[in-house]
Coordinates of C-alpha atoms in Angstrom, one line a residue:
Chain P
M1 CA -10.2 14.6 -25.9
M2 CA -9.6 11.1 -23.6
L3 CA -6.7 13.0 -22.1
Q4 CA -5.8 16.1 -21.6
I5 CA -2.5 17.7 -20.1
Q6 CA -2.0 21.3 -19.9
N7 CA 0.7 23.3 -18.5
L8 CA 2.0 20.5 -15.9
T9 CA 5.1 22.2 -14.1
K10 CA 6.3 20.1 -11.0
D11 CA 8.9 21.0 -8.8
F12 CA 11.2 18.8 -6.5
G13 CA 12.7 21.4 -3.9
S14 CA 14.3 24.1 -6.2
L15 CA 14.6 21.6 -8.9
R16 CA 12.0 21.6 -11.3
A17 CA 11.3 18.3 -12.9
V18 CA 8.4 19.0 -15.7
D19 CA 8.5 22.5 -16.2
G20 CA 4.8 23.4 -18.4
V21 CA 4.0 20.2 -20.5
S22 CA 1.0 20.1 -22.3
F23 CA -0.3 17.8 -25.1
S24 CA -3.9 16.3 -25.4
V25 CA -4.6 12.4 -26.5
D26 CA -7.5 11.4 -28.6
K27 CA -9.1 8.2 -29.1
G28 CA -6.9 6.0 -31.8
E29 CA -3.9 8.0 -31.0
V30 CA -0.9 5.8 -29.4
L31 CA 1.4 8.8 -27.7
G32 CA 4.8 7.9 -27.3
F33 CA 6.8 10.0 -24.5
L34 CA 10.8 9.9 -25.9
G35 CA 13.6 11.7 -23.7
P36 CA 16.6 11.2 -21.9
N37 CA 16.7 9.4 -18.3
G38 CA 15.7 12.2 -15.9
A39 CA 13.8 13.8 -18.4
G40 CA 10.3 14.1 -16.4
K41 CA 8.7 11.7 -18.4
S42 CA 7.8 9.2 -15.5
T43 CA 6.8 12.6 -13.2
T44 CA 4.4 13.5 -15.9
M45 CA 2.9 10.0 -16.4
K46 CA 2.6 10.2 -12.2
M47 CA 0.7 14.0 -12.3
A48 CA -1.5 12.4 -15.1
T49 CA -2.3 9.3 -13.5
G50 CA -3.0 11.3 -9.9
F51 CA -0.1 9.9 -8.1
L52 CA 1.4 13.2 -7.4
A53 CA -0.2 16.2 -7.4
P54 CA 1.4 18.7 -9.4
T55 CA 3.1 22.4 -8.1
S56 CA 0.5 23.7 -11.2
G57 CA -1.3 23.0 -14.4
T58 CA -3.9 20.2 -15.2
A59 CA -4.9 17.0 -16.2
S60 CA -7.8 15.5 -16.9
V61 CA -8.8 11.5 -18.2
C62 CA -12.4 11.3 -20.1
G63 CA -13.3 15.5 -18.9
H64 CA -12.2 14.4 -14.6
D65 CA -10.5 16.7 -13.6
I66 CA -7.3 13.8 -12.1
Q67 CA -7.0 16.4 -8.8
T68 CA -10.8 17.3 -8.3
D69 CA -12.6 14.4 -9.4
P70 CA -9.9 11.6 -8.8
L71 CA -11.9 8.4 -8.6
A72 CA -14.3 9.5 -11.9
A73 CA -10.7 10.1 -13.7
K74 CA -8.6 7.2 -12.1
K75 CA -11.9 4.6 -13.0
C76 CA -11.5 5.9 -17.3
L77 CA -7.5 4.8 -16.6
G78 CA -5.2 2.0 -16.9
Y79 CA -1.8 2.6 -15.8
L80 CA 1.3 0.5 -15.9
P81 CA 3.7 2.8 -13.6
E82 CA 7.2 1.8 -14.0
G83 CA 9.1 -1.2 -13.2
A84 CA 5.6 -2.8 -13.4
P85 CA 5.3 -2.9 -9.2
A86 CA 2.8 -5.5 -7.7
Y87 CA 2.5 -7.5 -4.9
P88 CA 5.4 -9.9 -4.8
D89 CA 3.8 -12.3 -2.4
M90 CA 0.5 -13.0 -4.7
T91 CA 0.1 -15.2 -7.6
P92 CA -0.5 -13.5 -10.8
E93 CA -4.2 -15.2 -10.2
S94 CA -5.1 -13.5 -6.7
F95 CA -3.3 -10.2 -7.6
L96 CA -5.7 -10.1 -11.3
E97 CA -9.0 -10.9 -9.2
F98 CA -7.6 -8.1 -6.6
I99 CA -7.7 -5.7 -9.1
A100 CA -11.4 -6.8 -11.0
D101 CA -12.4 -6.3 -7.1
I102 CA -10.8 -2.7 -6.6
R103 CA -12.0 -2.2 -10.3
G104 CA -16.0 -2.8 -9.8
L105 CA -16.4 -5.8 -11.7
T106 CA -18.6 -8.8 -10.9
G107 CA -19.8 -12.2 -12.0
S108 CA -19.2 -13.5 -15.4
T109 CA -18.0 -10.1 -16.5
R110 CA -14.8 -10.1 -13.9
A111 CA -14.3 -13.8 -15.2
Q112 CA -14.2 -13.4 -18.2
R113 CA -12.3 -9.9 -18.6
I114 CA -9.9 -11.6 -16.2
Q115 CA -9.4 -15.2 -18.9
D116 CA -9.4 -12.5 -21.7
V117 CA -6.7 -10.5 -20.3
I118 CA -4.6 -13.7 -19.2
R119 CA -4.8 -14.3 -22.7
K120 CA -4.0 -11.7 -24.2
V121 CA -0.2 -11.2 -22.5
H122 CA 0.4 -14.6 -22.4
I123 CA 0.6 -15.4 -18.9
E124 CA -1.8 -18.5 -18.4
G125 CA 1.2 -20.7 -17.3
V126 CA 2.5 -19.1 -14.3
M127 CA -1.0 -17.9 -12.5
H128 CA -0.3 -20.1 -9.9
Q129 CA 3.3 -19.0 -9.3
R130 CA 4.2 -16.0 -6.7
I131 CA 5.0 -12.8 -8.8
E132 CA 8.4 -13.0 -6.6
T133 CA 9.2 -16.0 -8.0
L134 CA 8.6 -14.9 -11.7
S135 CA 11.1 -13.4 -14.3
K136 CA 11.3 -10.0 -15.7
G137 CA 9.1 -10.6 -18.5
F138 CA 6.5 -11.9 -17.1
K139 CA 6.4 -9.4 -14.4
R140 CA 6.0 -6.9 -16.7
R141 CA 3.1 -8.7 -18.4
V142 CA 1.0 -9.5 -15.2
G143 CA 1.5 -5.7 -14.6
L144 CA 0.3 -4.9 -18.1
A145 CA -2.7 -7.5 -18.0
Q146 CA -3.4 -5.2 -14.5
A147 CA -3.7 -1.8 -16.5
I148 CA -6.0 -3.4 -18.7
L149 CA -8.1 -5.4 -17.1
H150 CA -11.2 -3.2 -17.1
D151 CA -10.5 -2.1 -20.9
P152 CA -9.7 1.5 -19.9
P153 CA -10.6 3.5 -22.8
V154 CA -7.2 6.0 -21.8
L155 CA -4.1 3.8 -21.3
I156 CA -1.2 5.0 -19.6
M157 CA 2.5 3.1 -19.6
D158 CA 5.7 3.7 -18.2
E159 CA 8.3 1.9 -20.7
P160 CA 6.2 -1.0 -20.7
T161 CA 8.5 -3.4 -23.3
D162 CA 11.3 -2.8 -20.6
G163 CA 13.5 -5.7 -19.4
L164 CA 11.3 -8.3 -22.0
D165 CA 13.1 -10.1 -24.8
P166 CA 12.5 -8.9 -28.6
N167 CA 9.5 -11.7 -29.2
Q168 CA 8.4 -10.4 -26.3
K169 CA 8.6 -6.5 -27.3
H170 CA 7.3 -7.7 -30.6
E171 CA 4.3 -9.2 -29.1
V172 CA 3.3 -6.2 -26.2
R173 CA 4.2 -3.5 -29.5
L174 CA 1.4 -6.2 -31.4
L175 CA -1.3 -5.4 -28.3
I176 CA -0.8 -2.3 -28.2
K177 CA -1.3 -1.8 -31.7
S178 CA -4.6 -3.8 -31.7
M179 CA -5.7 -1.8 -28.8
A180 CA -5.0 1.4 -30.8
Q181 CA -8.2 2.2 -32.7
D182 CA -10.6 2.3 -29.5
K183 CA -8.6 4.2 -27.0
A184 CA -6.2 7.1 -26.3
I185 CA -2.8 5.2 -25.3
V186 CA 0.3 6.9 -23.6
L187 CA 3.7 4.9 -22.9
S188 CA 7.3 6.3 -22.5
T189 CA 9.8 4.4 -24.3
H190 CA 13.8 4.6 -24.3
I191 CA 13.9 2.4 -27.5
L192 CA 13.6 4.7 -30.7
E193 CA 12.5 2.0 -33.0
E194 CA 9.5 1.2 -31.1
V195 CA 8.3 4.9 -31.7
E196 CA 8.2 4.2 -35.2
A197 CA 6.5 1.0 -34.6
V198 CA 3.6 1.1 -32.6
C199 CA 3.3 5.5 -32.5
T200 CA 0.9 7.5 -34.1
R201 CA 2.8 10.5 -32.6
A202 CA 5.8 11.3 -30.9
I203 CA 6.4 13.6 -28.4
I204 CA 10.2 14.5 -27.0
I205 CA 10.8 15.7 -23.5
A206 CA 14.3 16.7 -22.2
R207 CA 15.2 18.7 -18.8
G208 CA 11.1 19.1 -18.2
K209 CA 10.2 20.2 -21.5
V210 CA 8.0 19.6 -24.8
L211 CA 10.8 20.0 -27.4
F212 CA 8.8 18.0 -30.2
D213 CA 5.1 17.2 -30.5
G214 CA 4.6 15.5 -33.9
A215 CA 3.9 12.8 -35.9
P216 CA 6.9 9.9 -36.3
A217 CA 7.5 10.6 -39.6
E218 CA 8.3 14.0 -39.0
L219 CA 11.6 12.9 -37.1
T220 CA 12.4 10.1 -39.6
A221 CA 12.1 12.6 -42.3
Q222 CA 15.5 14.8 -40.5
G223 CA 17.4 11.9 -40.8
R224 CA 18.1 8.9 -38.8
I225 CA 15.9 9.1 -35.4
D226 CA 18.8 8.8 -32.8
E227 CA 20.9 11.3 -34.2
V228 CA 17.6 13.7 -34.2
F229 CA 16.6 12.6 -31.2
R230 CA 20.1 13.5 -30.1
R231 CA 19.9 16.3 -31.9
I232 CA 17.0 17.8 -30.3
T233 CA 17.0 16.6 -26.6
T234 CA 21.2 17.9 -26.4
G235 CA 19.8 21.6 -27.0
D236 CA 19.1 22.8 -30.6
R237 CA 15.4 23.2 -30.7
I238 CA 13.4 22.3 -33.6
A239 CA 10.5 23.7 -35.7
A240 CA 7.8 21.2 -34.5
A241 CA 5.4 20.8 -37.0
Chain C
M1 CA -16.9 0.5 2.0
R2 CA -16.7 -2.3 -0.9
N3 CA -12.7 -0.9 -1.4
I4 CA -11.8 -1.0 2.3
V5 CA -13.1 -4.8 2.4
T6 CA -10.7 -5.6 -0.9
I7 CA -7.8 -3.8 0.3
A8 CA -8.3 -5.8 4.5
K9 CA -8.6 -9.2 2.8
R10 CA -6.0 -8.5 0.3
E11 CA -3.5 -7.4 3.1
L12 CA -4.6 -10.0 5.4
G13 CA -3.7 -12.3 2.4
G14 CA -0.4 -10.9 2.5
Y15 CA 0.1 -12.6 6.3
F16 CA -0.7 -15.6 5.9
S17 CA 0.8 -16.0 2.2
T18 CA 4.7 -15.8 3.9
P19 CA 5.7 -17.5 7.2
V20 CA 5.2 -14.2 9.0
A21 CA 2.2 -14.9 10.4
Y22 CA 2.4 -18.8 11.7
V23 CA 5.7 -17.1 13.6
F24 CA 4.1 -14.4 14.7
I25 CA 1.3 -16.4 15.7
V26 CA 3.4 -18.7 17.7
V27 CA 5.8 -16.6 19.0
Y28 CA 2.7 -14.6 20.9
L29 CA 1.3 -18.0 22.5
L30 CA 3.6 -19.2 23.4
L31 CA 5.1 -16.0 25.0
A32 CA 1.8 -14.9 26.0
M33 CA 1.2 -18.3 28.0
G34 CA 4.7 -18.8 28.8
L35 CA 4.9 -15.3 31.0
T36 CA 1.5 -16.7 32.0
L37 CA 2.2 -19.7 33.7
F38 CA 5.8 -19.4 34.7
I39 CA 6.9 -16.2 35.6
T40 CA 3.5 -14.8 36.7
R41 CA 2.6 -18.4 38.1
F42 CA -1.1 -18.8 36.9
Y43 CA -1.5 -22.4 38.9
E44 CA 0.5 -21.1 42.2
R45 CA -1.6 -18.7 42.2
E46 CA -4.6 -20.2 42.6
Q47 CA -7.1 -17.4 41.5
A48 CA -9.8 -18.4 38.9
D49 CA -9.1 -15.2 37.3
L50 CA -7.0 -14.2 33.8
L51 CA -5.7 -11.4 35.5
A52 CA -1.9 -13.1 35.3
F53 CA -2.2 -13.4 32.0
F54 CA -3.6 -10.1 30.7
T55 CA -1.1 -8.3 33.0
W56 CA 1.8 -9.2 30.0
H57 CA -0.6 -7.5 27.0
P58 CA 0.5 -4.2 27.0
W59 CA 4.7 -5.9 27.2
V60 CA 4.3 -8.4 24.9
Y61 CA 2.2 -6.2 21.9
L62 CA 5.4 -4.3 22.7
F63 CA 7.2 -5.4 20.7
L64 CA 5.0 -8.0 18.7
V65 CA 2.8 -5.2 17.1
P66 CA 5.3 -3.3 16.0
A67 CA 6.3 -6.2 13.9
V68 CA 2.9 -7.0 12.4
T69 CA 3.1 -3.6 11.2
M70 CA 6.4 -2.3 10.3
R71 CA 5.8 -4.0 6.6
L72 CA 2.3 -2.1 6.3
W73 CA 3.3 1.3 4.6
A74 CA 7.0 0.7 4.2
E75 CA 7.0 -2.5 2.2
E76 CA 4.2 -0.7 -0.1
R77 CA 6.8 1.7 -0.5
R78 CA 9.4 -0.1 -1.0
Q79 CA 8.0 -2.2 -3.8
G80 CA 6.3 0.3 -5.6
T81 CA 3.0 -0.9 -5.1
I82 CA 1.9 2.5 -3.2
E83 CA 2.0 3.7 -7.2
L84 CA -0.6 1.0 -8.0
L85 CA -2.4 1.3 -5.3
F86 CA -2.7 5.2 -5.4
T87 CA -3.6 5.1 -9.3
L88 CA -6.4 2.6 -8.6
P89 CA -10.0 4.2 -8.0
V90 CA -9.8 4.0 -4.3
T91 CA -9.5 7.3 -2.0
L92 CA -6.7 7.3 0.7
A93 CA -8.6 6.9 3.5
E94 CA -9.5 3.6 2.2
S95 CA -6.6 2.4 1.7
V96 CA -5.7 3.5 5.2
V97 CA -8.8 1.9 7.1
G98 CA -8.7 -1.0 4.9
K99 CA -4.7 -2.4 5.4
F100 CA -5.0 -1.2 8.9
L101 CA -8.4 -3.4 9.5
A102 CA -6.5 -6.3 8.1
S103 CA -3.5 -5.8 10.6
W104 CA -5.9 -5.3 13.5
A105 CA -8.0 -8.6 12.2
F106 CA -4.9 -10.4 12.1
T107 CA -4.2 -9.6 15.9
G108 CA -7.4 -10.7 16.7
I109 CA -6.8 -14.1 15.7
A110 CA -3.7 -14.5 17.1
L111 CA -6.1 -13.1 20.2
A112 CA -8.5 -15.5 19.7
L113 CA -6.2 -18.1 19.8
T114 CA -5.3 -18.0 23.4
F115 CA -9.1 -19.5 24.5
P116 CA -7.7 -22.6 25.7
I117 CA -6.4 -20.3 28.7
W118 CA -9.8 -19.7 28.8
I119 CA -10.8 -23.1 29.1
T120 CA -7.9 -24.0 31.6
V121 CA -9.5 -21.3 33.8
N122 CA -13.4 -22.5 33.6
Y123 CA -12.0 -26.2 34.0
L124 CA -10.5 -25.3 37.4
G125 CA -12.6 -22.6 38.8
K126 CA -15.5 -20.7 38.5
P127 CA -14.1 -17.4 37.0
D128 CA -16.3 -14.5 36.5
N129 CA -16.4 -14.6 32.6
G130 CA -17.5 -11.2 32.3
V131 CA -14.4 -9.6 33.6
I132 CA -12.7 -12.2 31.2
L133 CA -14.8 -11.4 28.2
S134 CA -14.0 -7.1 29.0
S135 CA -10.3 -7.9 29.1
Y136 CA -10.2 -9.6 26.1
V137 CA -12.1 -6.7 24.5
G138 CA -10.0 -4.7 26.5
S139 CA -6.6 -5.9 25.1
F140 CA -8.2 -6.1 21.4
L141 CA -8.5 -2.1 21.8
M142 CA -5.3 -1.7 23.2
A143 CA -4.0 -3.8 20.0
G144 CA -5.4 -1.5 17.7
A145 CA -4.0 1.3 19.3
Y146 CA -0.6 -0.1 19.1
L147 CA -1.6 -1.1 15.3
A148 CA -2.6 2.4 14.3
I149 CA 0.9 3.7 15.9
G150 CA 2.6 1.1 14.3
S151 CA 1.0 2.0 10.7
F152 CA 1.5 5.5 11.0
V153 CA 5.3 4.8 11.8
S154 CA 5.5 2.7 9.0
A155 CA 4.1 5.2 6.2
C156 CA 7.1 7.6 7.0
T157 CA 9.8 5.1 5.9
K158 CA 10.9 2.3 3.5
N159 CA 13.2 1.1 6.1
Q160 CA 11.2 -2.2 7.9
V161 CA 13.8 -2.1 11.0
I162 CA 13.5 1.6 11.3
A163 CA 9.6 1.4 11.4
F164 CA 9.6 -1.6 13.5
V165 CA 12.1 0.5 16.5
V166 CA 10.3 3.6 16.0
S167 CA 6.7 1.8 16.7
A168 CA 8.0 0.1 19.4
V169 CA 9.7 3.3 21.2
L170 CA 6.3 5.6 20.6
C171 CA 4.2 2.3 21.7
L172 CA 6.5 2.1 24.8
I173 CA 6.2 5.6 25.8
F174 CA 2.4 5.2 25.8
V175 CA 2.9 2.3 28.4
L176 CA 5.5 4.0 30.9
A177 CA 3.6 7.1 30.8
G178 CA 1.1 4.9 33.5
L179 CA 4.0 2.8 35.3
P180 CA 3.5 3.0 38.5
G181 CA 8.0 3.6 39.3
V182 CA 8.1 5.7 36.4
M183 CA 5.5 8.1 37.5
D184 CA 7.1 8.1 41.7
V185 CA 10.2 9.4 39.2
L186 CA 8.5 12.3 37.9
S187 CA 7.0 13.2 41.2
A188 CA 8.6 16.5 40.9
L189 CA 6.5 17.2 37.7
P190 CA 3.4 19.4 38.6
D191 CA 0.0 17.1 39.2
V192 CA -1.8 18.6 36.3
V193 CA 1.3 16.9 34.1
L194 CA 1.2 13.4 35.5
Q195 CA -2.4 13.1 35.1
T196 CA -2.1 14.0 32.0
M197 CA 0.3 11.4 31.4
R198 CA -1.4 9.1 33.4
S199 CA -4.7 9.3 31.3
F200 CA -2.6 9.2 28.1
S201 CA -1.4 5.7 29.0
F202 CA -2.3 2.6 27.7
L203 CA -1.8 1.0 31.3
T204 CA -4.2 3.1 32.9
H205 CA -7.1 2.4 30.8
F206 CA -6.5 -1.1 29.9
E207 CA -6.3 -1.7 33.3
S208 CA -9.7 0.2 33.6
I209 CA -11.3 -2.2 31.6
Q210 CA -9.8 -5.3 32.9
T211 CA -11.3 -4.8 36.4
G212 CA -14.5 -5.9 34.0
V213 CA -16.1 -2.4 33.6
I214 CA -16.2 -1.7 30.1
D215 CA -16.3 2.4 30.2
L216 CA -17.4 4.7 27.7
R217 CA -14.1 6.4 28.8
D218 CA -11.3 4.1 27.9
I219 CA -12.8 3.2 24.6
T220 CA -13.1 6.5 23.6
Y221 CA -9.5 6.6 24.3
F222 CA -8.6 4.0 23.0
L223 CA -11.1 4.3 19.4
S224 CA -9.7 8.2 19.2
L225 CA -5.9 7.5 19.7
I226 CA -6.8 5.2 16.4
A227 CA -8.6 7.6 14.7
T228 CA -5.6 10.4 15.3
C229 CA -2.9 7.7 14.3
L230 CA -4.6 6.8 10.9
V231 CA -5.6 10.4 9.9
V232 CA -1.8 11.7 10.7
N233 CA -1.1 8.3 8.4
A234 CA -3.1 9.1 6.0
I235 CA -1.6 12.9 6.0
V236 CA 2.6 11.8 6.2
L237 CA 1.3 9.2 2.9
D238 CA -0.5 12.4 0.9
M239 CA 2.8 14.8 1.9
K240 CA 5.0 12.2 0.7
K241 CA 4.1 9.5 -1.5
A242 CA 6.8 9.7 -3.8
S243 CA 9.5 10.0 -1.6

């Protein structure tokens, strides 16, 4: 298993944001993380990537526990945080060079990887513009470029298509699909069609708990996907296959 | 080590990619030189030393250094890049030290740009350059202490204005603790307390280095203050990353 999440729980004060979430993702899988706002999607991702320490439970990336062996785990991991944060006073070029240095890429591999991701996310035209001047769509793509720069075996993306126009969304989905064969991918989204379009598996989470874990086809089999989603997240737990 | 350099380079580049760096350096130089020439009357003193110049450093740093450090972590939090940084394969210590070193290097550049006054004093007379060198070293070490305090405060908030004000006040306490006037007011306190306060003051140690003797105790004082602040800085970040 490339990514293994076991019983992750996170309390903020008296609020339990994530409540015993477990799942694992293998190579070739694209896991769609679905849920209403405040369901605990981002918090789960923040724990899986080592940004937040869980109250209890464990997460491991490529066999490395994110708490006890964070550096090894983080090396195997590409992460696009919510909102695709990047240093606003840098250009995409200097930003990607910085990430490449931190990732330990050197020499021709470094140049090659940077050129590769620039082409993949189509940011050739804005490489010398400051990131703060970029549109939301370009910012998102710079964030995406950063996450896949070191060709990580595990890729976690928090709302990768948020703020993109329909064409850009389509492109990002194609990109995700093209990487799916040799990576374990987790992405969170509000967009239900996205799950049908790119994911091999879907997890629905609400109030910190996993309410559904299965193939997107199982969801659509029960009716229109948005209605099924509403039914699940507003109370009635359905039998997960 | 490689990561520290990478982070420091990025941070230092960040200073110079905005007008902040240039505004800071110009204001710093104008202030340092202006105070030296017009208030402590560098020329009229007719002394071949830079005492009139270094006397001002604790006061100039007091409000310029917090301006350098206020964005260090507060901005990282506000932009959300802290989440990016801490999910990259770097340790917390590397991030804290890297950013601190960048701010120290930046202040060092500003300090080095005061060299014309050194040339001036050498042109006009025969100063003791050993004393001047040790004063520069002392000023640089003291700047490091201010920066470490500022970096720690910046880690506590995402608001740069709060970071600025709180670090300036904290640094002020470290300056005032050794100021003769303040010591007189507090003379009712037991001698042990006064001694301790004085030994914690920037002024005491900076003045001691300014005599031209780089005492191991003064170096230890500044370096251990820096180390302590950076450790607390890291602890604060670890405790309240998400907020």
